[in-house]
PDB file of C-alpha atoms in Angstrom:
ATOM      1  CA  UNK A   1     -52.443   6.353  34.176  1.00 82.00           C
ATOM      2  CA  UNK A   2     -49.134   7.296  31.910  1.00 84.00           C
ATOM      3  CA  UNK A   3     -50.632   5.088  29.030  1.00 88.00           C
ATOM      4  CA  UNK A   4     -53.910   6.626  28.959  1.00 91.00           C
ATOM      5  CA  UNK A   5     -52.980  10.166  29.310  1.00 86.00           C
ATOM      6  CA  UNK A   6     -50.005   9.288  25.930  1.00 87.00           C
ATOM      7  CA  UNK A   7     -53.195   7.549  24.062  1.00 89.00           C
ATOM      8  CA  UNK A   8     -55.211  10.661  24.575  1.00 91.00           C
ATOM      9  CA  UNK A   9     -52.484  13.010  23.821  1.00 91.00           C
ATOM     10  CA  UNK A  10     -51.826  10.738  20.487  1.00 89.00           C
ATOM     11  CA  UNK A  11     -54.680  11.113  19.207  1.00 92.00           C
ATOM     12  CA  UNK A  12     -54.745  15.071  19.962  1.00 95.00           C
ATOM     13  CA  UNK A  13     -55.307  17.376  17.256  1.00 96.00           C
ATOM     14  CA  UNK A  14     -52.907  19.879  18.549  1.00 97.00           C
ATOM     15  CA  UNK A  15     -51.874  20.790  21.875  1.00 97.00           C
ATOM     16  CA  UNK A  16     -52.632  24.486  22.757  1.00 97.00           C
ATOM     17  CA  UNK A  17     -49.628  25.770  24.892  1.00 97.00           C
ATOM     18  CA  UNK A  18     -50.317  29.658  25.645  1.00 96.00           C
ATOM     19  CA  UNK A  19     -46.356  29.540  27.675  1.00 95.00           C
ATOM     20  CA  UNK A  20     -45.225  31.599  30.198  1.00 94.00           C
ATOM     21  CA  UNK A  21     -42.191  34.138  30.851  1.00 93.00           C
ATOM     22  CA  UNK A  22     -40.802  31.725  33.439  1.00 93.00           C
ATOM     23  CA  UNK A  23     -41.080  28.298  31.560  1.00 90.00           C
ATOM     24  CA  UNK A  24     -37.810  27.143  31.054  1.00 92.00           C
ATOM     25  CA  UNK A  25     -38.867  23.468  29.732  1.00 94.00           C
ATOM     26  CA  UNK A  26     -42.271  22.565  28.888  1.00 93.00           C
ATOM     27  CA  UNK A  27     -42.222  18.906  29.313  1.00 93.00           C
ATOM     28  CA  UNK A  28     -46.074  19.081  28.404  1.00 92.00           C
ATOM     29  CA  UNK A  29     -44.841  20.587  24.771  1.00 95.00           C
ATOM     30  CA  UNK A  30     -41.621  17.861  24.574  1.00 94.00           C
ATOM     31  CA  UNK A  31     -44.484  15.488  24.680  1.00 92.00           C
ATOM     32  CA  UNK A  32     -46.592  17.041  22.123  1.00 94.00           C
ATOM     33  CA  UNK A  33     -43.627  17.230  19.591  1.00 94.00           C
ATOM     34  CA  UNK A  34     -42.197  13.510  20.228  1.00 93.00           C
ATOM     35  CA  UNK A  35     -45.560  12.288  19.522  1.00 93.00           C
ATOM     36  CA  UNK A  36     -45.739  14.279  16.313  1.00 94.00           C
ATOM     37  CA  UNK A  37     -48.770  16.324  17.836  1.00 96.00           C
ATOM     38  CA  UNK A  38     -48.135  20.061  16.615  1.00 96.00           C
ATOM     39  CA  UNK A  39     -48.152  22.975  19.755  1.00 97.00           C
ATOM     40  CA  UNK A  40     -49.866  26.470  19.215  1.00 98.00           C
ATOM     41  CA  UNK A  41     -48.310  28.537  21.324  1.00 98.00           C
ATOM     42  CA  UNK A  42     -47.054  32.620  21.877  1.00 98.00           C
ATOM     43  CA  UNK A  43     -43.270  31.098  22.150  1.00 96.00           C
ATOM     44  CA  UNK A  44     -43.063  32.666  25.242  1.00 95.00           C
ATOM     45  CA  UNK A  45     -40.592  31.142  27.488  1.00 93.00           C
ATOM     46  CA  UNK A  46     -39.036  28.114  26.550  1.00 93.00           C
ATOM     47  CA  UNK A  47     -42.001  27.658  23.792  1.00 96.00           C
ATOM     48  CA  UNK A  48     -39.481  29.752  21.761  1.00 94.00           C
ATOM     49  CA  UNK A  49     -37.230  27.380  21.605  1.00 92.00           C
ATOM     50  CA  UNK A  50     -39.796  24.372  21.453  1.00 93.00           C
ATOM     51  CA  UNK A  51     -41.316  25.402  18.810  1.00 96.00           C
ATOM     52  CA  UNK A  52     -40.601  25.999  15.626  1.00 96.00           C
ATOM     53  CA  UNK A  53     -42.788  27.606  13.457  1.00 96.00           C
ATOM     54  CA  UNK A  54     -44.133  25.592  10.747  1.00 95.00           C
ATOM     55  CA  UNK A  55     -42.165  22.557  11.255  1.00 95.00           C
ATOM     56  CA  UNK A  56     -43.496  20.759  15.059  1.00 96.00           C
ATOM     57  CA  UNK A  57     -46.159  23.688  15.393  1.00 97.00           C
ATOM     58  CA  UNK A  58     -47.281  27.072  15.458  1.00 97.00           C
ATOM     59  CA  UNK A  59     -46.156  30.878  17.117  1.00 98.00           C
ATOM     60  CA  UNK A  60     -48.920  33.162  17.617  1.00 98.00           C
ATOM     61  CA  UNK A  61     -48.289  36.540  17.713  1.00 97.00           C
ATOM     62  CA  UNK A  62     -51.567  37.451  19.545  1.00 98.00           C
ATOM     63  CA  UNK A  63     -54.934  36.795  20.509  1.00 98.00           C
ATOM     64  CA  UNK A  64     -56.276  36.548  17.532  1.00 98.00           C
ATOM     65  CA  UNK A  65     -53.395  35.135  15.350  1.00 98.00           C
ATOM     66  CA  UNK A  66     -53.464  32.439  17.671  1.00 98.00           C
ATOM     67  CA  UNK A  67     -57.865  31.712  16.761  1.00 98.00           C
ATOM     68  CA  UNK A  68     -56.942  31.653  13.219  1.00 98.00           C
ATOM     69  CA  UNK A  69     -53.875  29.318  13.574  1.00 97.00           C
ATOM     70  CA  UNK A  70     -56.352  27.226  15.559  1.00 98.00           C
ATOM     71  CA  UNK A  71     -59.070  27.195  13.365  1.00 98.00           C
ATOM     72  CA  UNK A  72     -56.652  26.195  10.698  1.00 97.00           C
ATOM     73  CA  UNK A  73     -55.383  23.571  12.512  1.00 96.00           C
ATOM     74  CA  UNK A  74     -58.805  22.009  13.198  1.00 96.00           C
ATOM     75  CA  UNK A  75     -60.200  23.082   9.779  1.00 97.00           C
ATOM     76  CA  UNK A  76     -57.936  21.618   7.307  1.00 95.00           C
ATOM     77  CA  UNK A  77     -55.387  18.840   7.389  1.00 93.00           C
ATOM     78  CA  UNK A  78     -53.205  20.565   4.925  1.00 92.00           C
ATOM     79  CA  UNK A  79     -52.182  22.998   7.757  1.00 90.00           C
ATOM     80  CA  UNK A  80     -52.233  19.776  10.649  1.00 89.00           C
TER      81      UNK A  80
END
C-alpha cells in the first residue's frame, strides 16, 4: 500500500540511487528528496539534476566514493 511504502521510505536513512544513462526522472529520488530523505547516487542521468550535492544528498564519483559517502551517512548524523 502507498502509505506503507511513504512510512517506510520516511523513516529511511538514505535512499541509495546508483542512476542510469537513460533516467530522465527518477520519481523514486523526487520521493526521497520531498520527504527530506537524502539520495546517494553517481548523478548519472537525471540524478544530476536531482541531486545536489550536499544540500538533498550525495554524488559519488565511484565505487568506492560512493562506500565512504555511505558509511558516513549511516555513521554520523552530522553528515545525515
Amino acid at each position: 500500500a502507498r502509505a506503507l511504502l511513504v512510512g517506510a521510505l520516511a523513516r529511511a536513512r538514505v535512499c541509495l540511487i546508483p542512476g542510469h544513462a537513460d533516467e530522465t526522472f527518477c520519481l523514486s529520488a523526487a520521493e526521497s528528496v520531498a520527504l527530506r530523505v537524502p539520495v546517494l547516487t553517481y548523478g548519472t542521468g537525471a540524478l544530476k539534476d536531482r541531486v545536489q550535492d550536499g544540500i538533498n544528498g550525495m554524488i559519488a564519483t565511484d565505487k568506492d566514493d560512493f562506500a565512504a559517502r555511505l558509511k558516513a551517512v549511516l555513521a554520523d548524523d552530522a553528515v545525515w
